[in-house]
mmCIF file of C-alpha atoms and ligand atoms in Angstrom:
data_model
loop_
_atom_site.group_PDB
_atom_site.id
_atom_site.type_symbol
_atom_site.label_atom_id
_atom_site.label_comp_id
_atom_site.label_asym_id
_atom_site.label_seq_id
_atom_site.Cartn_x
_atom_site.Cartn_y
_atom_site.Cartn_z
ATOM 1 C CA VAL U 791 -16.328 -22.367 14.523
ATOM 2 C CA ALA U 792 -17.341 -20.967 11.137
ATOM 3 C CA ARG U 793 -14.811 -21.759 8.451
ATOM 4 C CA HIS U 794 -14.381 -20.612 4.924
ATOM 5 C CA PHE U 795 -13.162 -23.163 2.441
ATOM 6 C CA THR U 796 -11.794 -20.802 -0.157
ATOM 7 C CA ALA U 797 -9.912 -22.282 -3.089
ATOM 8 C CA LYS U 798 -6.242 -21.305 -2.691
ATOM 9 C CA VAL U 799 -6.192 -19.615 -6.075
ATOM 10 C CA MET U 800 -3.550 -17.104 -4.945
ATOM 11 C CA GLU U 801 -1.019 -19.623 -3.636
ATOM 12 C CA GLY U 802 2.515 -18.466 -4.450
ATOM 13 C CA GLN U 803 1.455 -14.868 -5.213
ATOM 14 C CA HIS U 804 2.606 -11.731 -3.372
ATOM 15 C CA VAL U 805 -0.396 -9.400 -3.423
ATOM 16 C CA LEU U 806 0.231 -5.723 -2.672
ATOM 17 C CA VAL U 807 -2.860 -3.693 -1.746
ATOM 18 C CA SER U 808 -3.225 0.029 -1.078
ATOM 19 C CA ALA U 809 -6.210 1.195 0.955
ATOM 20 C CA GLY U 810 -7.789 4.190 2.608
ATOM 21 C CA PRO U 811 -7.339 7.919 2.074
ATOM 22 C CA THR U 812 -4.142 9.907 2.250
ATOM 23 C CA PHE U 813 -3.670 12.914 4.509
ATOM 24 C CA GLU U 814 -1.819 15.930 3.166
ATOM 25 C CA ALA U 815 -0.578 18.215 5.925
ATOM 26 C CA ILE U 816 -1.218 21.954 5.796
ATOM 27 C CA ASP U 817 0.438 22.579 9.151
ATOM 28 C CA PRO U 818 1.111 20.373 12.220
ATOM 29 C CA VAL U 819 -2.573 20.261 13.188
ATOM 30 C CA ARG U 820 -4.441 20.530 9.887
ATOM 31 C CA GLY U 821 -4.617 18.777 6.561
ATOM 32 C CA LEU U 822 -6.479 17.728 3.450
ATOM 33 C CA THR U 823 -8.017 14.272 3.203
ATOM 34 C CA ASN U 824 -11.089 12.468 1.838
ATOM 35 C CA LEU U 825 -13.853 10.184 3.082
ATOM 36 C CA SER U 826 -12.438 6.823 1.969
ATOM 37 C CA SER U 827 -12.995 4.306 4.781
ATOM 38 C CA GLY U 828 -10.437 1.745 3.578
ATOM 39 C CA LYS U 829 -13.016 -1.050 3.967
ATOM 40 C CA MET U 830 -12.830 -2.303 0.379
ATOM 41 C CA GLY U 831 -9.026 -2.430 0.329
ATOM 42 C CA PHE U 832 -8.894 -4.175 3.725
ATOM 43 C CA ALA U 833 -11.481 -6.707 2.508
ATOM 44 C CA ILE U 834 -9.370 -7.372 -0.604
ATOM 45 C CA ALA U 835 -6.267 -7.906 1.554
ATOM 46 C CA ARG U 836 -8.191 -10.346 3.726
ATOM 47 C CA ALA U 837 -9.636 -12.200 0.720
ATOM 48 C CA ALA U 838 -6.210 -12.468 -0.937
ATOM 49 C CA HIS U 839 -4.761 -13.944 2.263
ATOM 50 C CA GLU U 840 -7.654 -16.435 2.478
ATOM 51 C CA ALA U 841 -6.847 -17.401 -1.109
ATOM 52 C CA GLY U 842 -3.303 -18.344 -0.100
ATOM 53 C CA ALA U 843 -1.316 -15.235 -1.074
ATOM 54 C CA ARG U 844 1.365 -13.471 0.888
ATOM 55 C CA VAL U 845 -0.258 -10.040 1.363
ATOM 56 C CA THR U 846 1.210 -6.600 2.033
ATOM 57 C CA LEU U 847 -1.295 -3.866 2.835
ATOM 58 C CA VAL U 848 -0.194 -0.232 2.593
ATOM 59 C CA ALA U 849 -2.800 1.751 4.513
ATOM 60 C CA GLY U 850 -3.536 5.445 4.783
ATOM 61 C CA PRO U 851 -4.996 6.778 8.044
ATOM 62 C CA VAL U 852 -7.973 4.520 8.866
ATOM 63 C CA GLY U 853 -9.156 2.995 12.127
ATOM 64 C CA LEU U 854 -9.521 -0.571 10.849
ATOM 65 C CA PRO U 855 -8.020 -3.731 12.354
ATOM 66 C CA THR U 856 -5.325 -5.504 10.344
ATOM 67 C CA PRO U 857 -6.680 -8.655 8.668
ATOM 68 C CA ARG U 858 -5.158 -11.838 10.094
ATOM 69 C CA GLY U 859 -1.939 -12.914 8.415
ATOM 70 C CA VAL U 860 -1.524 -9.644 6.489
ATOM 71 C CA ALA U 861 1.632 -7.485 6.719
ATOM 72 C CA ARG U 862 0.533 -3.871 7.186
ATOM 73 C CA ILE U 863 2.507 -0.690 6.499
ATOM 74 C CA ASP U 864 0.856 2.526 7.741
ATOM 75 C CA VAL U 865 1.450 5.737 5.815
ATOM 76 C CA ARG U 866 -0.029 9.210 5.857
ATOM 77 C CA SER U 867 0.664 11.266 2.728
ATOM 78 C CA ALA U 868 0.542 10.306 -0.950
ATOM 79 C CA LEU U 869 4.324 10.660 -1.160
ATOM 80 C CA GLU U 870 4.756 8.252 1.783
ATOM 81 C CA MET U 871 2.273 5.847 0.186
ATOM 82 C CA LYS U 872 4.185 6.004 -3.096
ATOM 83 C CA ALA U 873 7.509 5.252 -1.376
ATOM 84 C CA ALA U 874 6.047 2.296 0.554
ATOM 85 C CA LEU U 875 4.366 0.817 -2.535
ATOM 86 C CA GLU U 876 7.437 1.261 -4.726
ATOM 87 C CA ALA U 877 9.547 -0.500 -2.100
ATOM 88 C CA GLN U 878 7.205 -3.532 -2.210
ATOM 89 C CA ALA U 879 6.391 -3.572 -5.944
ATOM 90 C CA PRO U 880 9.624 -5.311 -7.058
ATOM 91 C CA THR U 881 8.658 -8.487 -5.163
ATOM 92 C CA ALA U 882 4.892 -8.321 -5.779
ATOM 93 C CA SER U 883 3.028 -10.256 -8.470
ATOM 94 C CA VAL U 884 -0.289 -8.412 -8.063
ATOM 95 C CA PHE U 885 -0.927 -4.760 -7.104
ATOM 96 C CA VAL U 886 -4.469 -3.684 -6.224
ATOM 97 C CA SER U 887 -4.635 0.108 -5.939
ATOM 98 C CA ALA U 888 -7.744 0.611 -3.813
ATOM 99 C CA ALA U 889 -6.477 3.729 -2.013
ATOM 100 C CA ALA U 890 -8.180 7.088 -2.544
ATOM 101 C CA VAL U 891 -4.959 9.023 -3.065
ATOM 102 C CA ALA U 892 -5.376 12.787 -2.597
ATOM 103 C CA ASP U 893 -4.995 14.371 -6.024
ATOM 104 C CA TRP U 894 -3.322 17.471 -4.593
ATOM 105 C CA ARG U 895 -1.197 18.457 -1.620
ATOM 106 C CA PRO U 896 -0.451 21.907 -0.240
ATOM 107 C CA ALA U 897 2.514 23.384 -2.114
ATOM 108 C CA THR U 898 4.182 24.149 1.189
ATOM 109 C CA SER U 899 3.533 22.551 4.581
ATOM 110 C CA GLN U 900 4.028 24.980 7.470
ATOM 111 C CA GLN U 901 6.255 23.769 10.296
ATOM 112 C CA GLU U 902 4.255 25.765 12.839
ATOM 113 C CA LYS U 903 0.523 26.059 13.308
ATOM 114 C CA ILE U 904 -0.911 28.847 11.151
ATOM 115 C CA LYS U 905 -2.382 31.503 13.483
ATOM 116 C CA LYS U 906 -5.276 33.844 12.878
ATOM 117 C CA ASP U 907 -3.876 37.340 12.549
ATOM 118 C CA GLY U 908 -6.855 38.947 14.261
ATOM 119 C CA THR U 909 -7.999 41.013 11.283
ATOM 120 C CA GLY U 910 -10.294 38.415 9.668
ATOM 121 C CA GLN U 911 -7.736 37.890 6.896
ATOM 122 C CA VAL U 912 -7.894 34.277 5.593
ATOM 123 C CA PRO U 913 -4.849 32.257 4.509
ATOM 124 C CA THR U 914 -4.388 31.468 0.830
ATOM 125 C CA LEU U 915 -3.433 27.869 0.138
ATOM 126 C CA SER U 916 -1.811 26.777 -3.078
ATOM 127 C CA PHE U 917 -1.608 23.175 -4.192
ATOM 128 C CA VAL U 918 0.555 20.914 -6.313
ATOM 129 C CA GLU U 919 -0.581 17.687 -7.969
ATOM 130 C CA ASN U 920 0.452 14.425 -6.341
ATOM 131 C CA PRO U 921 2.201 11.833 -8.521
ATOM 132 C CA ASP U 922 -0.035 9.123 -9.990
ATOM 133 C CA ILE U 923 1.241 6.132 -7.994
ATOM 134 C CA LEU U 924 -0.678 3.499 -9.949
ATOM 135 C CA ALA U 925 0.269 4.846 -13.396
ATOM 136 C CA GLY U 926 3.923 4.932 -12.329
ATOM 137 C CA ILE U 927 3.942 1.339 -11.084
ATOM 138 C CA ALA U 928 1.893 0.148 -14.095
ATOM 139 C CA ALA U 929 4.555 1.632 -16.395
ATOM 140 C CA SER U 930 7.385 -0.324 -14.741
ATOM 141 C CA PRO U 931 9.090 -3.059 -16.800
ATOM 142 C CA ARG U 932 7.758 -5.860 -14.561
ATOM 143 C CA ALA U 933 4.187 -4.591 -14.909
ATOM 144 C CA ARG U 934 4.584 -4.243 -18.688
ATOM 145 C CA ARG U 935 5.753 -7.869 -18.826
ATOM 146 C CA ARG U 936 2.720 -8.842 -16.647
ATOM 147 C CA GLU U 937 5.015 -10.167 -13.914
ATOM 148 C CA LEU U 938 3.194 -7.581 -11.808
ATOM 149 C CA PHE U 939 -0.552 -7.547 -12.563
ATOM 150 C CA CYS U 940 -1.954 -4.085 -11.739
ATOM 151 C CA VAL U 941 -5.578 -3.397 -10.824
ATOM 152 C CA GLY U 942 -6.943 0.137 -10.578
ATOM 153 C CA PHE U 943 -10.111 1.446 -8.972
ATOM 154 C CA ALA U 944 -12.341 4.302 -10.016
ATOM 155 C CA ALA U 945 -14.961 6.151 -8.052
ATOM 156 C CA GLU U 946 -17.016 8.224 -10.456
ATOM 157 C CA SER U 947 -20.140 10.271 -9.865
ATOM 158 C CA HIS U 948 -21.509 9.789 -13.417
ATOM 159 C CA ASP U 949 -20.931 7.892 -16.697
ATOM 160 C CA LEU U 950 -19.046 5.157 -14.825
ATOM 161 C CA GLN U 951 -18.456 2.837 -17.777
ATOM 162 C CA THR U 952 -17.113 5.555 -20.091
ATOM 163 C CA HIS U 953 -14.870 7.031 -17.401
ATOM 164 C CA ALA U 954 -13.686 3.603 -16.243
ATOM 165 C CA GLN U 955 -12.717 2.538 -19.763
ATOM 166 C CA ALA U 956 -10.854 5.812 -20.327
ATOM 167 C CA LYS U 957 -9.164 5.507 -16.933
ATOM 168 C CA ARG U 958 -8.042 1.952 -17.670
ATOM 169 C CA ALA U 959 -6.333 3.162 -20.847
ATOM 170 C CA ARG U 960 -4.847 6.242 -19.172
ATOM 171 C CA LYS U 961 -3.415 4.246 -16.259
ATOM 172 C CA GLY U 962 -2.165 1.451 -18.516
ATOM 173 C CA VAL U 963 -3.650 -1.296 -16.326
ATOM 174 C CA PRO U 964 -5.121 -4.607 -17.548
ATOM 175 C CA LEU U 965 -8.047 -4.423 -15.098
ATOM 176 C CA LEU U 966 -9.926 -1.425 -13.773
ATOM 177 C CA VAL U 967 -12.677 -1.767 -11.162
ATOM 178 C CA GLY U 968 -15.415 0.844 -10.968
ATOM 179 C CA ASN U 969 -17.435 1.420 -7.833
ATOM 180 C CA ILE U 970 -21.067 1.475 -8.903
ATOM 181 C CA GLY U 971 -22.702 4.310 -6.975
ATOM 182 C CA PRO U 972 -24.484 5.746 -5.175
ATOM 183 C CA GLU U 973 -21.835 6.797 -2.681
ATOM 184 C CA THR U 974 -19.761 3.808 -1.632
ATOM 185 C CA PHE U 975 -17.372 5.536 0.804
ATOM 186 C CA GLY U 976 -17.872 4.137 4.301
ATOM 187 C CA LYS U 977 -20.646 1.752 3.283
ATOM 188 C CA ASP U 978 -20.469 -1.959 4.027
ATOM 189 C CA ASP U 979 -21.723 -3.037 0.642
ATOM 190 C CA ASN U 980 -20.961 -2.098 -2.907
ATOM 191 C CA ALA U 981 -21.363 -3.198 -6.524
ATOM 192 C CA LEU U 982 -18.430 -3.345 -8.910
ATOM 193 C CA LEU U 983 -17.933 -2.915 -12.636
ATOM 194 C CA LEU U 984 -14.918 -4.817 -13.971
ATOM 195 C CA VAL U 985 -13.389 -3.333 -17.107
ATOM 196 C CA ASP U 986 -10.708 -5.200 -19.027
ATOM 197 C CA GLU U 987 -9.710 -5.685 -22.658
ATOM 198 C CA GLN U 988 -12.541 -8.205 -23.110
ATOM 199 C CA GLY U 989 -15.208 -5.686 -22.106
ATOM 200 C CA VAL U 990 -17.232 -5.062 -18.962
ATOM 201 C CA GLN U 991 -18.670 -7.350 -16.320
ATOM 202 C CA GLU U 992 -20.723 -6.479 -13.245
ATOM 203 C CA LEU U 993 -20.346 -7.958 -9.775
ATOM 204 C CA PRO U 994 -23.796 -7.283 -8.274
ATOM 205 C CA ARG U 995 -24.347 -5.484 -4.992
ATOM 206 C CA ALA U 996 -23.064 -7.467 -2.015
ATOM 207 C CA GLY U 997 -21.064 -6.988 1.165
ATOM 208 C CA LYS U 998 -17.517 -5.755 0.642
ATOM 209 C CA LEU U 999 -15.965 -9.057 1.830
ATOM 210 C CA PRO U 1000 -17.962 -11.325 -0.523
ATOM 211 C CA LEU U 1001 -17.255 -8.833 -3.320
ATOM 212 C CA ALA U 1002 -13.558 -8.816 -2.454
ATOM 213 C CA ARG U 1003 -13.523 -12.637 -2.616
ATOM 214 C CA GLN U 1004 -15.131 -12.527 -6.059
ATOM 215 C CA LEU U 1005 -12.679 -9.862 -7.202
ATOM 216 C CA VAL U 1006 -9.698 -11.913 -6.002
ATOM 217 C CA ALA U 1007 -11.058 -14.892 -7.960
ATOM 218 C CA GLU U 1008 -11.480 -12.681 -11.046
ATOM 219 C CA ILE U 1009 -7.899 -11.400 -10.689
ATOM 220 C CA SER U 1010 -6.519 -14.937 -10.293
ATOM 221 C CA ARG U 1011 -8.262 -16.004 -13.523
ATOM 222 C CA ARG U 1012 -6.386 -13.234 -15.341
ATOM 223 C CA LEU U 1013 -2.901 -14.022 -14.015
ATOM 224 C CA PRO U 1014 -0.380 -15.531 -16.390
ATOM 225 C CA VAL U 1015 -0.144 -19.303 -16.069
ATOM 226 C CA VAL U 1016 3.307 -20.259 -14.833
ATOM 227 C CA VAL U 1017 4.536 -23.472 -16.419
ATOM 228 C CA ALA U 1018 6.958 -25.180 -14.082
HETATM 229 N N1 LIG I 793 -4.326 6.764 -7.978
HETATM 230 C C1 LIG I 793 -2.971 6.776 -7.665
HETATM 231 N N2 LIG I 793 -2.317 7.954 -7.448
HETATM 232 C C2 LIG I 793 -2.973 9.128 -7.559
HETATM 233 C C3 LIG I 793 -4.357 9.145 -7.865
HETATM 234 C C4 LIG I 793 -5.002 7.935 -8.077
HETATM 235 O O1 LIG I 793 -2.363 5.697 -7.581
HETATM 236 N N3 LIG I 793 -2.313 10.256 -7.357
HETATM 237 C C5 LIG I 793 -4.995 5.474 -8.247
HETATM 238 C C6 LIG I 793 -6.120 5.110 -7.293
HETATM 239 O O2 LIG I 793 -5.644 4.297 -6.239
HETATM 240 C C7 LIG I 793 -7.066 4.324 -8.204
HETATM 241 C C8 LIG I 793 -6.850 4.935 -9.571
HETATM 242 O O3 LIG I 793 -5.575 5.586 -9.511
HETATM 243 O O4 LIG I 793 -6.703 2.966 -8.301
HETATM 244 C C9 LIG I 793 -7.903 5.905 -10.003
HETATM 245 O O5 LIG I 793 -8.062 6.915 -9.046
HETATM 246 P P1 LIG I 793 -9.116 8.067 -9.333
HETATM 247 O O6 LIG I 793 -9.065 9.068 -8.236
HETATM 248 O O7 LIG I 793 -10.434 7.438 -9.672
HETATM 249 O O8 LIG I 793 -8.537 8.677 -10.701
HETATM 250 P P2 LIG I 793 -7.647 9.924 -11.013
HETATM 251 O O9 LIG I 793 -6.642 9.480 -12.024
HETATM 252 O O10 LIG I 793 -7.122 10.562 -9.781
HETATM 253 O O11 LIG I 793 -8.664 10.897 -11.747
HETATM 254 P P3 LIG I 793 -9.927 11.744 -11.126
HETATM 255 O O12 LIG I 793 -9.847 11.717 -9.635
HETATM 256 O O13 LIG I 793 -9.766 13.114 -11.691
HETATM 257 O O14 LIG I 793 -11.150 11.024 -11.672
HETATM 258 CA CA1 LIG I 794 -8.393 11.162 -7.975
#
């Protein structure tokens, strides 16, 4: 039996992870979503559990198995994801926001399936912006006191470092992780750019699980030392 002897660097921590896309309903059979696979977030949840943490994983609609030992809460929309994360945040010591939250949702969701009217007329959809879940949690008193260490992600198509540094400031998080392209959604490997107040650091291309293990180790190094 293969075994991983991972240092239990997350012993005593409650790690909250969001993963996957959200799905914003247009009507009972249609909606708006994105191509996030959830693989990176699930790998982080698994790695945090291996490192000895209690782990809660809030997952958008993905077809991935729950990592062993991880408590999973399934959600669909951004508003459901926000409610689930905010319910867990008060007991968490680390929040890793790996979900690809839909930026907008339809302004109104129809209770009945929208029908073609037979004339070729197309429906007009209007949207409202979803709340920024990470920025909200990062602004909470516990996060400001670093009792809850918040980690954001950024998927950018260009100028990753500039955008990631700006995003870190905008979200008010101590650590922001950029996905180094090209196109990471659905892939099994990735490379990460870690941006914190010290500067930037690259985790070179590797499988998502080894990368998640390195990221968990990097997060644990940044946690406040608790003196008993
Ligand atoms: N995020 C969030 N709630 C949102 C949008 C994003 O919590 N409504 C989180 C994501 O989980 C991620 C981080 O914020 O950790 C950055 O998401 P990203 O989509 O890269 O940034 P946005 O602020 O949405 O900006 P844009 O998509 O325009 O680049
Ligand atoms: Ca976005």
